[in-house]
Amino acid sequence: MAANGSGLDVEQIRRDFPVLDQQVRGRRLAYLDNAATTQKPLAVLEAVDHYYRHDNANVHRGLHTLAERATERYESARDRLARFVNARDRREVVWTRGTTEAINLVAQCFAQTELGPGDAVLISELEHHSNIVPWQLACQRSGATLRWIPLAEDGTLDLSDLDALLEGVKLMSVAACSNALGTIHPVRQLVDAAHAAGAAVLIDAAQATVHQRMDVQAWNADFVALSGHKAYGPTGIGALIGTTEWLDRLAPWHGGGEMIETVTLEASTWNELPYKFEAGTPNIAGAIGLAAAIEWFDALDHAALLTHEQVLLHAATEGLQQIQGLRLIGTAADKAPIVSFVIDGVHPQDLATLIDQSGVAVRTGHHCAMPTMAKFGVPGTVRASMACYNSLEDIQQLIAATEIAAEILR
Ligand SMILES: Cc1ncc(COP(=O)(O)O)c(C=O)c1O
C-alpha cells in the first residue's frame, strides 16, 4: 500500500530497518539525521553477517576455497558499484574508507605531481571540511593557491564570476549536494565550465548518492567521491571513481601490499588499476555490505522516492516556517530533503537537546561546514535530513518537538 501519497510504500520500507522500531525517551523514534549517516536495511546486516560466518578470508592472495569466495564477493561488489554509478569501466572504481579518504587521495596525488606555484585549486564556500582541508594541505605543500566560489544568500553558489575564477585552475572540487543546507548544484554546468578552462573536476557525491540518480558519465567529472554509510551501507567503505586516464597518470599515494607489481631492494613497480591505489588489506565486509545496500536501494521505485523526499521536504519547510522566530538557512529552489534552521535568541545546541526529548534525532552544530556558518553569521544550525524510510509522521513529530522546544527556550 502506498503511503504519504507519493507511491512509495514507506511502511514496507520501514520493516527492513529494525533500528527504527524503538522508543527514545519514551517516544516513537523519528530518525532525521540521515545526512550524517543512514540506517542499514536487513539485507546489509545479513550480507555482512553471512560473509563473516561463511566466507571470511583475505582477498586476492590465497588459492584456497574461502579466499576465492571472499575475492569473488569483494570484486563482485566493485562491479555492482560500477553499475550503480554508471562507471565506464570497473577499473575506475577505487575502494576507499569513504568520501574523505577519496578526496585526500586526489588532493595528495595532485600536490605531488600536478600542482605548483602559479596554479590554483577552486572549491566553494559551501563545502564540507572534507572538501576544504585536503585542498588547503595540498596548496600548502605545492605552493598552489586556493580559490573559492562565493555562496549566495539563498544557499546557492554564485556562479556569476565562474569563468574568471577558473583562470589558471588545475582542479575544481565541489559537492553535488550540500550537507549543511541541502542545495543541489548544477554539476554538469560546473564540469563543462571547468573543462572549458582546462581544469580537472572532482565531485563530492557524499550526499547526492541516494538523493539523485547517480550517473558519473552524465556528470562527466574526472573524479567522484562517495561514502557507503550515507547510502544505507556500512561505515568505513566508500569509493573514488576516477577516469582511467587520470588514474593512470597519477602516482600512487599509499604504499604497501596489493598496490605493487614487483618489489626489489632498489624500487617497486605498480599494480594495474584500480589496485595501484588500494594498499593493504581492504574492508572486504564493508564492500560486500555496500553492494547489498545498493542492491536493496536500486530495487526501490526511484521516481516515487524522489517525489516522496520532496513531499517530506515541503512539509517540513512549511511546518517549521510557522514557528515564531524560526529562520531557515538555505532556501534554494533545488534542494535535497534537508532543512537547516535557527531560532532567534535560542542556541541551536539547546534546541536540539530539547528536540531529542521528543524522540526526534536531528543534528546540531556547524555540520563540518564552518565557512558556510560564518557566511550566514550563525554558530550553527539545527538540521533535519530525511531518507526513504521517513514518513510524514516523522515530520509532524519534528515540527511539534521544535514548537515545544522553542516555547520553553524563548
Ligand atoms: C558533502 C559531504 N562531503 C564529505 C563528507 C565526508 O564523508 P565521510 O565522513 O563519510 O568521509 C560528508 C559527510 O557528512 C558530506 O556530507
Short mmCIF file of C-alpha atoms and ligand atoms in Angstrom, two decimals:
data_model
loop_
_atom_site.label_atom_id
_atom_site.label_comp_id
_atom_site.label_asym_id
_atom_site.label_seq_id
_atom_site.Cartn_x
_atom_site.Cartn_y
_atom_site.Cartn_z
CA MET A 1 0.00 0.00 0.00
CA ALA A 2 1.34 3.44 -0.90
CA ALA A 3 1.96 5.83 1.96
CA ASN A 4 2.24 9.62 2.03
CA GLY A 5 0.68 9.99 -1.40
CA SER A 6 3.98 9.57 -3.27
CA GLY A 7 3.52 6.00 -4.45
CA LEU A 8 6.35 4.81 -2.20
CA ASP A 9 5.40 2.13 0.32
CA VAL A 10 7.13 3.64 3.31
CA GLU A 11 5.61 1.21 5.83
CA GLN A 12 7.05 -1.70 3.85
CA ILE A 13 10.45 0.01 3.64
CA ARG A 14 10.47 0.68 7.38
CA ARG A 15 10.08 -3.03 8.09
CA ASP A 16 13.54 -3.53 6.57
CA PHE A 17 15.11 -1.27 9.24
CA PRO A 18 14.90 -2.91 12.69
CA VAL A 19 16.63 0.05 14.35
CA LEU A 20 13.70 2.35 13.55
CA ASP A 21 11.32 0.23 15.59
CA GLN A 22 12.20 1.60 19.03
CA GLN A 23 11.27 4.22 21.56
CA VAL A 24 13.65 7.00 22.53
CA ARG A 25 12.94 8.88 25.76
CA GLY A 26 9.56 7.19 25.86
CA ARG A 27 8.59 8.42 22.39
CA ARG A 28 8.49 6.83 18.96
CA LEU A 29 11.91 7.36 17.30
CA ALA A 30 11.88 9.84 14.40
CA TYR A 31 15.35 9.45 12.88
CA LEU A 32 16.11 12.62 10.92
CA ASP A 33 19.92 12.60 10.95
CA ASN A 34 20.40 10.84 7.63
CA ALA A 35 22.85 13.34 6.18
CA ALA A 36 25.23 12.26 8.97
CA THR A 37 24.61 8.56 8.38
CA THR A 38 21.72 6.42 7.19
CA GLN A 39 20.35 3.34 8.93
CA LYS A 40 21.08 -0.07 7.44
CA PRO A 41 18.47 -2.44 6.00
CA LEU A 42 18.35 -6.14 6.98
CA ALA A 43 19.87 -7.06 3.60
CA VAL A 44 23.08 -5.27 4.62
CA LEU A 45 23.18 -6.76 8.12
CA GLU A 46 22.66 -10.22 6.65
CA ALA A 47 25.29 -9.81 3.91
CA VAL A 48 27.97 -8.75 6.41
CA ASP A 49 26.94 -11.48 8.86
CA HIS A 50 26.97 -14.12 6.12
CA TYR A 51 30.41 -13.06 4.94
CA TYR A 52 31.95 -13.39 8.40
CA ARG A 53 30.11 -16.63 9.15
CA HIS A 54 30.91 -18.43 5.90
CA ASP A 55 33.44 -16.73 3.64
CA ASN A 56 35.93 -14.75 5.71
CA ALA A 57 39.46 -14.80 4.21
CA ASN A 58 41.91 -12.30 2.82
CA VAL A 59 41.33 -11.42 -0.81
CA HIS A 60 43.43 -11.90 -3.95
CA ARG A 61 46.34 -13.75 -2.37
CA GLY A 62 45.04 -17.19 -1.44
CA LEU A 63 44.27 -20.16 -3.62
CA HIS A 64 42.08 -21.87 -1.03
CA THR A 65 38.30 -22.00 -1.39
CA LEU A 66 37.46 -19.37 1.22
CA ALA A 67 39.96 -16.92 -0.28
CA GLU A 68 38.45 -17.50 -3.71
CA ARG A 69 34.92 -16.97 -2.38
CA ALA A 70 35.90 -13.80 -0.49
CA THR A 71 37.68 -12.44 -3.57
CA GLU A 72 34.74 -13.23 -5.81
CA ARG A 73 32.27 -11.47 -3.50
CA TYR A 74 34.57 -8.49 -2.95
CA GLU A 75 35.22 -7.98 -6.66
CA SER A 76 31.54 -8.51 -7.49
CA ALA A 77 30.82 -5.67 -5.07
CA ARG A 78 33.07 -3.45 -7.16
CA ASP A 79 31.13 -4.44 -10.28
CA ARG A 80 27.85 -3.68 -8.51
CA LEU A 81 29.01 -0.19 -7.53
CA ALA A 82 30.39 0.43 -11.03
CA ARG A 83 26.97 -0.45 -12.47
CA PHE A 84 25.13 1.68 -9.90
CA VAL A 85 27.09 4.84 -10.68
CA ASN A 86 27.32 4.01 -14.40
CA ALA A 87 31.14 3.99 -14.44
CA ARG A 88 32.69 3.35 -17.84
CA ASP A 89 34.95 0.61 -16.51
CA ARG A 90 35.29 -1.38 -13.25
CA ARG A 91 38.95 -0.24 -13.15
CA GLU A 92 37.64 3.26 -12.44
CA VAL A 93 36.26 2.18 -9.04
CA VAL A 94 38.87 2.55 -6.27
CA TRP A 95 37.72 1.44 -2.82
CA THR A 96 38.40 3.95 -0.05
CA ARG A 97 37.21 4.38 3.54
CA GLY A 98 34.75 6.99 2.34
CA THR A 99 34.44 10.40 0.72
CA THR A 100 37.07 11.97 2.97
CA GLU A 101 39.72 9.44 2.02
CA ALA A 102 38.80 9.64 -1.68
CA ILE A 103 39.25 13.43 -1.69
CA ASN A 104 42.52 13.18 0.25
CA LEU A 105 43.77 10.64 -2.30
CA VAL A 106 43.22 13.04 -5.20
CA ALA A 107 44.47 16.08 -3.27
CA GLN A 108 47.71 14.40 -2.21
CA CYS A 109 48.34 12.93 -5.66
CA PHE A 110 47.74 16.34 -7.24
CA ALA A 111 50.05 18.03 -4.73
CA GLN A 112 52.74 15.51 -5.63
CA THR A 113 52.78 15.89 -9.42
CA GLU A 114 50.13 18.25 -10.77
CA LEU A 115 50.20 21.43 -8.66
CA GLY A 116 52.85 24.08 -8.23
CA PRO A 117 53.31 27.80 -7.62
CA GLY A 118 51.13 29.81 -10.02
CA ASP A 119 48.47 27.06 -10.16
CA ALA A 120 45.11 27.31 -8.43
CA VAL A 121 42.52 24.95 -6.96
CA LEU A 122 38.89 26.09 -6.94
CA ILE A 123 36.35 24.98 -4.32
CA SER A 124 33.24 26.68 -2.91
CA GLU A 125 32.27 28.37 0.36
CA LEU A 126 29.60 25.69 0.80
CA GLU A 127 31.90 22.68 1.07
CA HIS A 128 32.17 20.12 3.85
CA HIS A 129 35.50 20.34 5.71
CA SER A 130 36.43 17.10 3.92
CA ASN A 131 36.41 19.05 0.68
CA ILE A 132 38.28 22.05 2.12
CA VAL A 133 41.09 20.86 4.37
CA PRO A 134 42.67 18.36 1.92
CA TRP A 135 42.96 21.22 -0.61
CA GLN A 136 44.40 23.60 1.98
CA LEU A 137 47.05 20.97 2.72
CA ALA A 138 47.66 20.29 -0.99
CA CYS A 139 48.08 24.01 -1.67
CA GLN A 140 50.42 24.48 1.31
CA ARG A 141 52.56 21.59 0.08
CA SER A 142 52.67 22.55 -3.57
CA GLY A 143 52.63 26.35 -3.43
CA ALA A 144 49.33 26.49 -5.34
CA THR A 145 46.58 28.96 -4.40
CA LEU A 146 43.11 28.06 -3.10
CA ARG A 147 40.15 29.98 -4.55
CA TRP A 148 36.52 29.99 -3.52
CA ILE A 149 33.23 30.15 -5.43
CA PRO A 150 31.12 32.50 -3.29
CA LEU A 151 27.90 31.47 -1.58
CA ALA A 152 24.73 33.46 -2.31
CA GLU A 153 22.06 34.47 0.25
CA ASP A 154 19.72 31.61 -0.67
CA GLY A 155 22.40 28.94 -0.28
CA THR A 156 23.16 28.51 -3.98
CA LEU A 157 26.59 29.10 -5.49
CA ASP A 158 27.14 32.50 -7.06
CA LEU A 159 28.45 31.49 -10.48
CA SER A 160 28.46 34.99 -12.00
CA ASP A 161 32.29 35.14 -11.97
CA LEU A 162 32.95 31.46 -12.58
CA ASP A 163 34.94 31.91 -15.79
CA ALA A 164 37.26 34.45 -14.15
CA LEU A 165 37.64 32.24 -11.08
CA LEU A 166 38.62 29.31 -13.30
CA GLU A 167 41.60 31.08 -14.87
CA GLY A 168 44.77 29.14 -14.07
CA VAL A 169 42.82 26.49 -12.14
CA LYS A 170 44.20 22.95 -12.32
CA LEU A 171 41.35 21.32 -10.44
CA MET A 172 37.89 22.33 -9.23
CA SER A 173 36.29 20.34 -6.41
CA VAL A 174 32.64 20.88 -5.42
CA ALA A 175 29.86 18.88 -3.82
CA ALA A 176 26.88 17.78 -5.92
CA CYS A 177 24.69 18.49 -2.91
CA SER A 178 25.41 20.46 0.27
CA ASN A 179 25.19 18.54 3.55
CA ALA A 180 24.69 21.74 5.55
CA LEU A 181 21.83 23.30 3.56
CA GLY A 182 20.67 20.67 1.07
CA THR A 183 21.35 22.83 -2.01
CA ILE A 184 21.72 20.76 -5.19
CA HIS A 185 24.31 22.25 -7.53
CA PRO A 186 24.24 22.25 -11.37
CA VAL A 187 27.00 19.67 -11.66
CA ARG A 188 27.12 19.31 -15.43
CA GLN A 189 27.24 23.09 -15.92
CA LEU A 190 30.12 23.35 -13.44
CA VAL A 191 32.00 20.44 -15.05
CA ASP A 192 31.61 21.89 -18.55
CA ALA A 193 32.83 25.32 -17.45
CA ALA A 194 35.85 23.81 -15.66
CA HIS A 195 36.76 21.57 -18.58
CA ALA A 196 36.46 24.50 -21.00
CA ALA A 197 39.05 26.28 -18.81
CA GLY A 198 41.33 23.23 -18.86
CA ALA A 199 40.69 22.22 -15.23
CA ALA A 200 40.03 18.71 -13.92
CA VAL A 201 36.93 18.26 -11.73
CA LEU A 202 36.20 16.31 -8.58
CA ILE A 203 32.57 15.95 -7.48
CA ASP A 204 31.87 15.19 -3.81
CA ALA A 205 28.83 12.93 -4.05
CA ALA A 206 28.59 12.06 -0.34
CA GLN A 207 25.05 13.48 -0.09
CA ALA A 208 24.00 13.06 -3.71
CA THR A 209 24.44 9.29 -3.87
CA VAL A 210 20.92 8.46 -2.66
CA HIS A 211 19.12 11.75 -3.43
CA GLN A 212 19.81 11.78 -7.17
CA ARG A 213 20.12 9.11 -9.83
CA MET A 214 23.89 8.61 -9.87
CA ASP A 215 25.39 8.71 -13.36
CA VAL A 216 29.06 9.63 -13.38
CA GLN A 217 29.17 9.58 -17.19
CA ALA A 218 26.35 12.14 -17.38
CA TRP A 219 28.26 14.34 -14.91
CA ASN A 220 31.44 13.85 -16.97
CA ALA A 221 33.66 14.69 -13.98
CA ASP A 222 37.19 13.36 -13.73
CA PHE A 223 36.71 12.14 -10.15
CA VAL A 224 33.68 11.38 -7.99
CA ALA A 225 33.92 10.64 -4.26
CA LEU A 226 31.26 8.84 -2.21
CA SER A 227 30.62 7.16 1.16
CA GLY A 228 28.80 3.85 1.66
CA HIS A 229 27.37 4.74 5.07
CA LYS A 230 25.35 7.63 3.64
CA ALA A 231 23.81 5.21 1.13
CA TYR A 232 22.43 2.56 3.54
CA GLY A 233 25.76 0.69 3.58
CA PRO A 234 28.33 0.11 6.35
CA THR A 235 30.74 2.70 7.71
CA GLY A 236 34.40 2.58 6.65
CA ILE A 237 33.75 1.90 2.97
CA GLY A 238 33.40 4.28 0.06
CA ALA A 239 34.92 4.90 -3.32
CA LEU A 240 36.77 7.18 -5.63
CA ILE A 241 35.52 6.88 -9.18
CA GLY A 242 38.22 8.27 -11.45
CA THR A 243 38.73 8.18 -15.19
CA THR A 244 41.35 5.62 -16.26
CA GLU A 245 43.25 8.47 -17.96
CA TRP A 246 43.70 10.32 -14.66
CA LEU A 247 44.23 7.23 -12.51
CA ASP A 248 46.92 6.01 -14.90
CA ARG A 249 48.60 9.40 -14.92
CA LEU A 250 48.72 9.97 -11.13
CA ALA A 251 51.41 8.37 -8.97
CA PRO A 252 50.24 6.13 -6.11
CA TRP A 253 49.70 7.70 -2.70
CA HIS A 254 49.79 4.84 -0.14
CA GLY A 255 52.46 2.19 -0.44
CA GLY A 256 52.09 -1.42 0.72
CA GLY A 257 50.76 -4.80 -0.28
CA GLU A 258 48.25 -5.07 -3.16
CA MET A 259 49.32 -1.87 -4.91
CA ILE A 260 52.60 -3.28 -6.27
CA GLU A 261 53.52 -5.43 -9.22
CA THR A 262 57.15 -6.09 -8.25
CA VAL A 263 59.33 -5.03 -5.32
CA THR A 264 63.14 -5.16 -5.30
CA LEU A 265 65.62 -3.69 -2.88
CA GLU A 266 66.03 -0.76 -5.25
CA ALA A 267 62.49 0.10 -6.37
CA SER A 268 58.94 -1.06 -6.95
CA THR A 269 56.54 -1.09 -9.86
CA TRP A 270 52.80 -0.57 -9.59
CA ASN A 271 49.87 -2.90 -9.94
CA GLU A 272 47.21 -2.25 -12.59
CA LEU A 273 44.12 -0.16 -11.92
CA PRO A 274 42.37 0.08 -9.57
CA TYR A 275 44.77 -1.80 -7.24
CA LYS A 276 47.52 0.78 -7.69
CA PHE A 277 45.54 2.96 -5.22
CA GLU A 278 44.48 0.18 -2.82
CA ALA A 279 47.38 -0.54 -0.47
CA GLY A 280 46.87 -3.06 2.33
CA THR A 281 44.07 -5.43 3.27
CA PRO A 282 40.83 -3.74 2.25
CA ASN A 283 37.47 -3.50 4.03
CA ILE A 284 36.14 -6.68 2.46
CA ALA A 285 32.99 -6.97 4.58
CA GLY A 286 32.30 -3.26 4.03
CA ALA A 287 32.43 -3.64 0.25
CA ILE A 288 30.13 -6.66 0.39
CA GLY A 289 27.75 -4.77 2.69
CA LEU A 290 27.74 -1.77 0.38
CA ALA A 291 26.90 -3.96 -2.61
CA ALA A 292 23.96 -5.36 -0.63
CA ALA A 293 22.85 -1.80 0.20
CA ILE A 294 22.97 -0.81 -3.46
CA GLU A 295 21.06 -3.92 -4.48
CA TRP A 296 18.39 -3.11 -1.88
CA PHE A 297 18.23 0.60 -2.77
CA ASP A 298 18.15 0.00 -6.52
CA ALA A 299 15.03 -2.13 -6.16
CA LEU A 300 13.06 0.90 -4.93
CA ASP A 301 10.92 2.94 -7.29
CA HIS A 302 13.27 5.90 -7.77
CA ALA A 303 10.76 8.28 -9.30
CA ALA A 304 8.43 7.65 -6.34
CA LEU A 305 11.34 8.01 -3.92
CA LEU A 306 12.35 11.43 -5.25
CA THR A 307 8.72 12.58 -5.11
CA HIS A 308 8.41 11.25 -1.56
CA GLU A 309 11.54 13.12 -0.46
CA GLN A 310 10.19 16.36 -1.92
CA VAL A 311 6.85 15.82 -0.13
CA LEU A 312 8.74 15.45 3.16
CA LEU A 313 10.94 18.47 2.43
CA HIS A 314 7.94 20.61 1.58
CA ALA A 315 6.00 19.51 4.69
CA ALA A 316 8.99 20.22 6.95
CA THR A 317 9.68 23.59 5.34
CA GLU A 318 6.05 24.71 5.55
CA GLY A 319 5.51 23.47 9.11
CA LEU A 320 8.73 24.83 10.58
CA GLN A 321 8.23 28.24 8.98
CA GLN A 322 5.07 28.70 11.04
CA ILE A 323 7.13 28.70 14.25
CA GLN A 324 7.69 32.19 15.56
CA GLY A 325 11.29 33.45 15.16
CA LEU A 326 12.40 30.41 13.15
CA ARG A 327 14.67 31.18 10.23
CA LEU A 328 15.51 28.67 7.51
CA ILE A 329 19.13 28.75 6.36
CA GLY A 330 19.32 27.68 2.73
CA THR A 331 16.25 28.33 0.62
CA ALA A 332 17.40 27.26 -2.85
CA ALA A 333 14.73 26.07 -5.26
CA ASP A 334 16.56 22.82 -5.91
CA LYS A 335 17.18 21.02 -2.64
CA ALA A 336 17.74 17.51 -1.30
CA PRO A 337 15.48 16.68 1.68
CA ILE A 338 17.49 18.66 4.23
CA VAL A 339 16.24 21.58 6.34
CA SER A 340 18.64 23.72 8.34
CA PHE A 341 17.26 26.33 10.74
CA VAL A 342 17.89 28.63 13.67
CA ILE A 343 15.51 30.33 16.08
CA ASP A 344 16.27 33.91 17.04
CA GLY A 345 17.69 34.17 20.54
CA VAL A 346 17.99 30.42 21.02
CA HIS A 347 21.24 28.45 20.87
CA PRO A 348 20.94 25.55 18.39
CA GLN A 349 22.53 23.21 20.95
CA ASP A 350 19.76 23.87 23.50
CA LEU A 351 17.16 23.48 20.81
CA ALA A 352 18.45 20.09 19.64
CA THR A 353 18.76 18.80 23.21
CA LEU A 354 15.08 19.56 23.82
CA ILE A 355 14.04 18.16 20.43
CA ASP A 356 15.73 14.89 21.40
CA GLN A 357 13.42 14.71 24.44
CA SER A 358 10.60 14.14 21.95
CA GLY A 359 12.32 11.14 20.35
CA VAL A 360 13.46 13.16 17.33
CA ALA A 361 17.07 12.67 16.17
CA VAL A 362 18.37 15.82 14.46
CA ARG A 363 21.90 17.19 14.17
CA THR A 364 23.09 20.48 15.57
CA GLY A 365 26.30 22.47 15.13
CA HIS A 366 28.38 23.59 12.18
CA HIS A 367 27.86 20.34 10.19
CA CYS A 368 31.56 20.35 9.27
CA ALA A 369 30.91 23.49 7.22
CA MET A 370 32.31 26.33 9.34
CA PRO A 371 32.84 28.71 6.38
CA THR A 372 29.14 28.29 5.48
CA MET A 373 28.05 29.05 9.04
CA ALA A 374 30.36 32.09 9.13
CA LYS A 375 28.83 33.36 5.90
CA PHE A 376 25.35 33.23 7.44
CA GLY A 377 26.61 34.69 10.73
CA VAL A 378 25.43 31.77 12.87
CA PRO A 379 27.44 29.46 15.15
CA GLY A 380 25.48 26.51 13.84
CA THR A 381 22.04 25.32 12.84
CA VAL A 382 19.64 22.52 13.67
CA ARG A 383 19.49 20.20 10.68
CA ALA A 384 16.81 17.62 9.89
CA SER A 385 17.70 15.34 6.99
CA MET A 386 15.35 12.77 5.52
CA ALA A 387 15.70 9.33 3.93
CA CYS A 388 13.44 6.89 2.11
CA TYR A 389 12.06 5.43 5.37
CA ASN A 390 10.91 8.73 6.83
CA SER A 391 7.19 9.41 6.93
CA LEU A 392 5.01 12.46 7.33
CA GLU A 393 4.56 11.28 10.93
CA ASP A 394 8.28 11.86 11.47
CA ILE A 395 7.94 15.37 10.08
CA GLN A 396 4.92 16.16 12.27
CA GLN A 397 6.88 14.90 15.29
CA LEU A 398 9.79 17.18 14.30
CA ILE A 399 7.56 20.24 13.95
CA ALA A 400 5.74 19.57 17.24
CA ALA A 401 9.03 18.95 19.07
CA THR A 402 10.54 22.17 17.68
CA GLU A 403 7.47 24.16 18.67
CA ILE A 404 7.61 22.87 22.24
CA ALA A 405 11.37 23.47 22.49
CA ALA A 406 11.06 26.99 21.07
CA GLU A 407 8.33 27.86 23.57
CA ILE A 408 10.40 26.61 26.52
CA LEU A 409 13.58 28.39 25.42
CA ARG A 410 12.17 31.75 24.36
C1 LIG B 1 29.09 16.74 1.44
C2 LIG B 1 29.96 15.85 2.27
N1 LIG B 1 31.23 15.65 1.92
C3 LIG B 1 32.05 14.85 2.62
C4 LIG B 1 31.62 14.20 3.74
C5 LIG B 1 32.55 13.30 4.48
O1 LIG B 1 32.10 11.97 4.40
P1 LIG B 1 32.80 10.81 5.22
O2 LIG B 1 32.87 11.28 6.64
O3 LIG B 1 31.87 9.64 5.04
O4 LIG B 1 34.13 10.58 4.61
C6 LIG B 1 30.31 14.39 4.18
C7 LIG B 1 29.84 13.80 5.44
O5 LIG B 1 28.96 14.31 6.09
C8 LIG B 1 29.45 15.22 3.41
O6 LIG B 1 28.19 15.41 3.77
#
